[in-house]
CSV table of C-alpha atoms in Angstrom, one decimal:
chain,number,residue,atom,x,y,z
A,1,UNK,CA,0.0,0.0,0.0
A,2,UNK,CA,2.0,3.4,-0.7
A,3,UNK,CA,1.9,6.0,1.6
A,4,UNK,CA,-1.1,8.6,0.3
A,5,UNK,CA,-3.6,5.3,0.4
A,6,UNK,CA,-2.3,4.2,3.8
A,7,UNK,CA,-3.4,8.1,4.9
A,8,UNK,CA,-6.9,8.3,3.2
A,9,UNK,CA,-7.1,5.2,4.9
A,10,UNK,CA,-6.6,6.6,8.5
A,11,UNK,CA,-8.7,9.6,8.2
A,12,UNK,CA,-11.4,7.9,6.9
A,13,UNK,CA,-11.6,5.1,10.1
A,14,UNK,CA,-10.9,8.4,12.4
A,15,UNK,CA,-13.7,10.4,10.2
A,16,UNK,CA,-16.1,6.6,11.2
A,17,UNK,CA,-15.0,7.0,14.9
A,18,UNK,CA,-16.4,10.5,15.4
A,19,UNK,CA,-19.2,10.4,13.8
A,20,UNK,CA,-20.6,7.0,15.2
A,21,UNK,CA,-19.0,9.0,18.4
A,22,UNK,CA,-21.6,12.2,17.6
A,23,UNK,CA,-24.2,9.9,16.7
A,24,UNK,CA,-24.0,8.2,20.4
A,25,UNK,CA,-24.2,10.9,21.8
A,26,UNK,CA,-27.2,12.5,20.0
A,27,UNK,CA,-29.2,9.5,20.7
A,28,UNK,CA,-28.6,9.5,24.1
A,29,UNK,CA,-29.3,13.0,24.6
A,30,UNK,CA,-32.9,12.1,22.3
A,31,UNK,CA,-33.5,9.4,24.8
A,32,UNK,CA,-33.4,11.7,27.9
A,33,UNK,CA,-35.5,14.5,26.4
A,34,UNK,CA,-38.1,11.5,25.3
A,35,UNK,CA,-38.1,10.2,28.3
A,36,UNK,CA,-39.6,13.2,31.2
A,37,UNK,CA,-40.7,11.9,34.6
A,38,UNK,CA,-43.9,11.2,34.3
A,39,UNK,CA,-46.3,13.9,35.9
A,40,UNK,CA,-48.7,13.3,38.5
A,41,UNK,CA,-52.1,13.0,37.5
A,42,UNK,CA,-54.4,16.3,38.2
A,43,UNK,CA,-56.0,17.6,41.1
A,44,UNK,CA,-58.6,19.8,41.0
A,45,UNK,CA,-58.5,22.7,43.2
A,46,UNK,CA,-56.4,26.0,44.7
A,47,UNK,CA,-57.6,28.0,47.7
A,48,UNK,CA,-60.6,26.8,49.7
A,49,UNK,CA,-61.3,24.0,46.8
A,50,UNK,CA,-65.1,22.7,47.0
A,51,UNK,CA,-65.6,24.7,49.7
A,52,UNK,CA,-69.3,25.8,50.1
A,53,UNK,CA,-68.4,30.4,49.9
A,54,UNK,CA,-66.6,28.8,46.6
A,55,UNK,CA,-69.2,27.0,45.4
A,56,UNK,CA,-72.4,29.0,44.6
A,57,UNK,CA,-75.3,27.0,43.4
A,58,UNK,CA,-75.9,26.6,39.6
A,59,UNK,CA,-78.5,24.5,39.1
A,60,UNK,CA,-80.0,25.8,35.5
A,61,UNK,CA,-82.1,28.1,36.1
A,62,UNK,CA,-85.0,26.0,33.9
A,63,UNK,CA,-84.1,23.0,35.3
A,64,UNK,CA,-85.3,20.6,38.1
A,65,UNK,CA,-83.2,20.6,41.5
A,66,UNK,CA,-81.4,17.6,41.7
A,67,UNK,CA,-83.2,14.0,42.7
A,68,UNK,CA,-82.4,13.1,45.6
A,69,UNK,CA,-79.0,10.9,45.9
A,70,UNK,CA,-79.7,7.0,45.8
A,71,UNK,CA,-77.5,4.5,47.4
A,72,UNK,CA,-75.0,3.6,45.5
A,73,UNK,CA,-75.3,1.2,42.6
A,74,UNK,CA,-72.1,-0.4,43.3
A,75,UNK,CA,-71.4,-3.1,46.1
A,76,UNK,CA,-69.0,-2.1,49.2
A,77,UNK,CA,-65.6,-1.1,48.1
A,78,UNK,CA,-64.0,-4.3,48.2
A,79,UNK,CA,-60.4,-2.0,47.1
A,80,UNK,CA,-60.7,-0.6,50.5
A,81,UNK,CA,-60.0,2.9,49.0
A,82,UNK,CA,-62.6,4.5,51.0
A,83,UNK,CA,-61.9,3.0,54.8
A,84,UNK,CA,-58.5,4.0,53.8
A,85,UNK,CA,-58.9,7.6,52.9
A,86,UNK,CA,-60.8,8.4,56.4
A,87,UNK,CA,-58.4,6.6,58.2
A,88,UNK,CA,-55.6,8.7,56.5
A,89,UNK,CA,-58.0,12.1,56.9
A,90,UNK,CA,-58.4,11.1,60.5
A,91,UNK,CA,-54.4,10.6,60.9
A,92,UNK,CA,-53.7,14.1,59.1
A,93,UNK,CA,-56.2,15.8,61.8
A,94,UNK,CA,-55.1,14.2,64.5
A,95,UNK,CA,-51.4,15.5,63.8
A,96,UNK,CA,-53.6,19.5,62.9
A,97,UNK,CA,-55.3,19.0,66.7
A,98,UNK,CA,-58.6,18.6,64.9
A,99,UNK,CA,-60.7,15.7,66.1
A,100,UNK,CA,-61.8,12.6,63.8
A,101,UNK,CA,-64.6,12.8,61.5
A,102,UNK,CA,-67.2,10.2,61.3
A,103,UNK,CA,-68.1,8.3,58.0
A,104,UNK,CA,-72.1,9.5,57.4
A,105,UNK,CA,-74.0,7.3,54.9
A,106,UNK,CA,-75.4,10.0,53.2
A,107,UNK,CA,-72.1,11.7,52.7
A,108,UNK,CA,-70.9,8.4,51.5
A,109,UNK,CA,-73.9,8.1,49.1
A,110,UNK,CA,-73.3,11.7,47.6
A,111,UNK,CA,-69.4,10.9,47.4
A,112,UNK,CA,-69.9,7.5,45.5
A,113,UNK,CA,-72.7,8.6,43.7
A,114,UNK,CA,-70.1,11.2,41.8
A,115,UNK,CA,-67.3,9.5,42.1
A,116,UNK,CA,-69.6,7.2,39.7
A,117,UNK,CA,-70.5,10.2,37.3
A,118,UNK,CA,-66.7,11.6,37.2
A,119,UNK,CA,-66.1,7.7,36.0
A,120,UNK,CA,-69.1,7.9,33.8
A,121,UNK,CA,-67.7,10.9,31.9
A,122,UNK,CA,-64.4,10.2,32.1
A,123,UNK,CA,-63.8,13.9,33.7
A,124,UNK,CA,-62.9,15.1,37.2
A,125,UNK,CA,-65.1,18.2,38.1
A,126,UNK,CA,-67.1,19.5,41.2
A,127,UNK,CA,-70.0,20.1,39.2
A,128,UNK,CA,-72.3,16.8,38.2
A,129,UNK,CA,-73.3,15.9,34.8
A,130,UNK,CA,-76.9,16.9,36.0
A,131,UNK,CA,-75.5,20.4,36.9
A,132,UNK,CA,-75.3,19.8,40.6
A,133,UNK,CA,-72.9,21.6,42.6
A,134,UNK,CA,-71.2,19.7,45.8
A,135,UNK,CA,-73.3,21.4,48.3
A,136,UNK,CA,-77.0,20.1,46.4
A,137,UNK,CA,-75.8,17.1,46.2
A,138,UNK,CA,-74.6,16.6,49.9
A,139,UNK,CA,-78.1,18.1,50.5
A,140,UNK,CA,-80.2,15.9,48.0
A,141,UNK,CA,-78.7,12.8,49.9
A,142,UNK,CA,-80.3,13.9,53.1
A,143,UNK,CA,-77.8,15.8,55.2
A,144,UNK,CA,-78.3,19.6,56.0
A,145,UNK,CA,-75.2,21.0,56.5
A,146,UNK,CA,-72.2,20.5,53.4
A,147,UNK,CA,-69.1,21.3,54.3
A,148,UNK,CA,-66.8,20.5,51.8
A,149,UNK,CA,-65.3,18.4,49.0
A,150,UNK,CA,-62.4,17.2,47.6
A,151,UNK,CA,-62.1,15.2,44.3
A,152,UNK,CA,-59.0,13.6,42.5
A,153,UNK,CA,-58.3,11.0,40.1
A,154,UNK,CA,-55.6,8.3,38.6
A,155,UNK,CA,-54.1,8.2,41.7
A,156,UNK,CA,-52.1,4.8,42.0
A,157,UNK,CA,-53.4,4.4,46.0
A,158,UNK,CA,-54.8,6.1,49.0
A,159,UNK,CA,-51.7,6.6,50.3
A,160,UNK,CA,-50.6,9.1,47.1
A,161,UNK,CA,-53.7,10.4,46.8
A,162,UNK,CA,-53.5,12.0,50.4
A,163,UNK,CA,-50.1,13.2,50.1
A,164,UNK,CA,-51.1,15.0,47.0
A,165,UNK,CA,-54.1,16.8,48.8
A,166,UNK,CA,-52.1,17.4,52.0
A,167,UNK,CA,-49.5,19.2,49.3
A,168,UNK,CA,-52.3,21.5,47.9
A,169,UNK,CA,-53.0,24.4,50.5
A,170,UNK,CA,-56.9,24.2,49.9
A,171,UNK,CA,-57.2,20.4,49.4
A,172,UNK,CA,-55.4,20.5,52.7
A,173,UNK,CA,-57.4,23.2,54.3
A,174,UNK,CA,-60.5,21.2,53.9
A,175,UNK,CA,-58.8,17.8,55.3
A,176,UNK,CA,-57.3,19.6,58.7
A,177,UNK,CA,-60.7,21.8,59.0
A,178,UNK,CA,-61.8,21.1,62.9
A,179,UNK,CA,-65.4,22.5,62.4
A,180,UNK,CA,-66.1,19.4,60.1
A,181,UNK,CA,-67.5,16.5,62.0
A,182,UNK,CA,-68.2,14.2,59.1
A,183,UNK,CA,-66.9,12.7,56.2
A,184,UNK,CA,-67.9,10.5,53.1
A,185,UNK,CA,-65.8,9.0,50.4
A,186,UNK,CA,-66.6,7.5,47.0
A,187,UNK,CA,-64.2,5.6,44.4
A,188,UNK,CA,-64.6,4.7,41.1
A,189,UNK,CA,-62.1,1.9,39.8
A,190,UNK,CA,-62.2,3.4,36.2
A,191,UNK,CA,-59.6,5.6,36.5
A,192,UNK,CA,-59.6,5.7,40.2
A,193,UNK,CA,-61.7,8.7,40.8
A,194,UNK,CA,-62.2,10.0,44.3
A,195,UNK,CA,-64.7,12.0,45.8
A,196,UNK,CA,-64.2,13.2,49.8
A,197,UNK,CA,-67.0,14.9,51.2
A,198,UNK,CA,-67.2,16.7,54.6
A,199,UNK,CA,-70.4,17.7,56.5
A,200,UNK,CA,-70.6,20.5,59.5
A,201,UNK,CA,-72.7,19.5,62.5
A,202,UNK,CA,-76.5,19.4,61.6
């Protein structure tokens, strides 16, 4: 081989070596911008979240008030989602100095009864499909005095799900409230939507 091939030679396997060397290196760089931790999914919410001064009525003005709330559809939670959510409420009160809340049946009913619409429609809001704000429907299930709710969904357990409200300040606010007495919880398994309902001594 004379000398000028044996030099075209090395530049061209030097020439190979950086650019499968720059090729490496862009694909891992396109691999760690693909690849973002994965976000938490939503909750809904900011200061004093489903509390009742937030929440003004607005049924439609043609429309009927809501039907009262029936039991719900769906046989006891076999998940355990919902014992588990009052028993973490109860433990982040205890910690604020508030006392426990009681589960109430009717808050329950309201809770899983849109828990089950949020599933239905595939969308996490405090207002029903029907209109219904969180208060009428607390109210339409028998109990007199709403308090509160929180909602969230795809949540992967109870235990996230509560850290997640305890990090929001109104979420929160409604959790460590002392002046609520009660509590209800619904959960949906399609998409593990959550309602959490609180009530105010009637």
């Amino acid at each position: 081989m004379t000398r000028r091939a044996h030099r075209i030679l090395l530049a061209a396997v030097a020439t190979a070596s950086i650019t499968a060397s720059m090729a490496a290196s862009l694909l891992l760089t396109g691999v760690a911008q693909a690849l973002p931790p994965l976000p938490l999914p939503p909750l809904l919410g900011g200061p004093h979240a489903g509390e009742r001064s937030e929440e003004p009525a607005r049924t439609p003005p043609d429309g009927p008030a809501p039907s009262p709330v029936s039991p719900p559809r769906a046989a006891p939670d076999e998940t355990g989602w919902a014992g588990r959510i009052v028993a973490l409420t109860n433990d982040e009160r205890a910690r604020a100095g508030c006392g426990t809340v009681a589960t109430d049946d009717r808050l329950a009913a309201a809770a899983q009864a849109h828990a089950r619409d949020m599933a239905d429609r595939n969308e996490m809001s405090h207002v029903g499909s029907d209109g219904s704000t969180f208060d009428e429907r607390i109210r339409a299930a028998g109990h007199d005095e709403p308090g509160a709710e929180n909602i969230a969904r795809g949540y992967p357990d109870p235990e996230t799900t509560m850290r997640e409200w305890m990090a929001s300040s109104g979420h929160r606010r409604n959790i460590v409230n002392c002046d609520y007495v009660t509590i209800g919880v619904g959960y949906d398994a399609r998409g593990n939507f959550v309602a959490q309902e609180f009530g105010r001594p009637e």
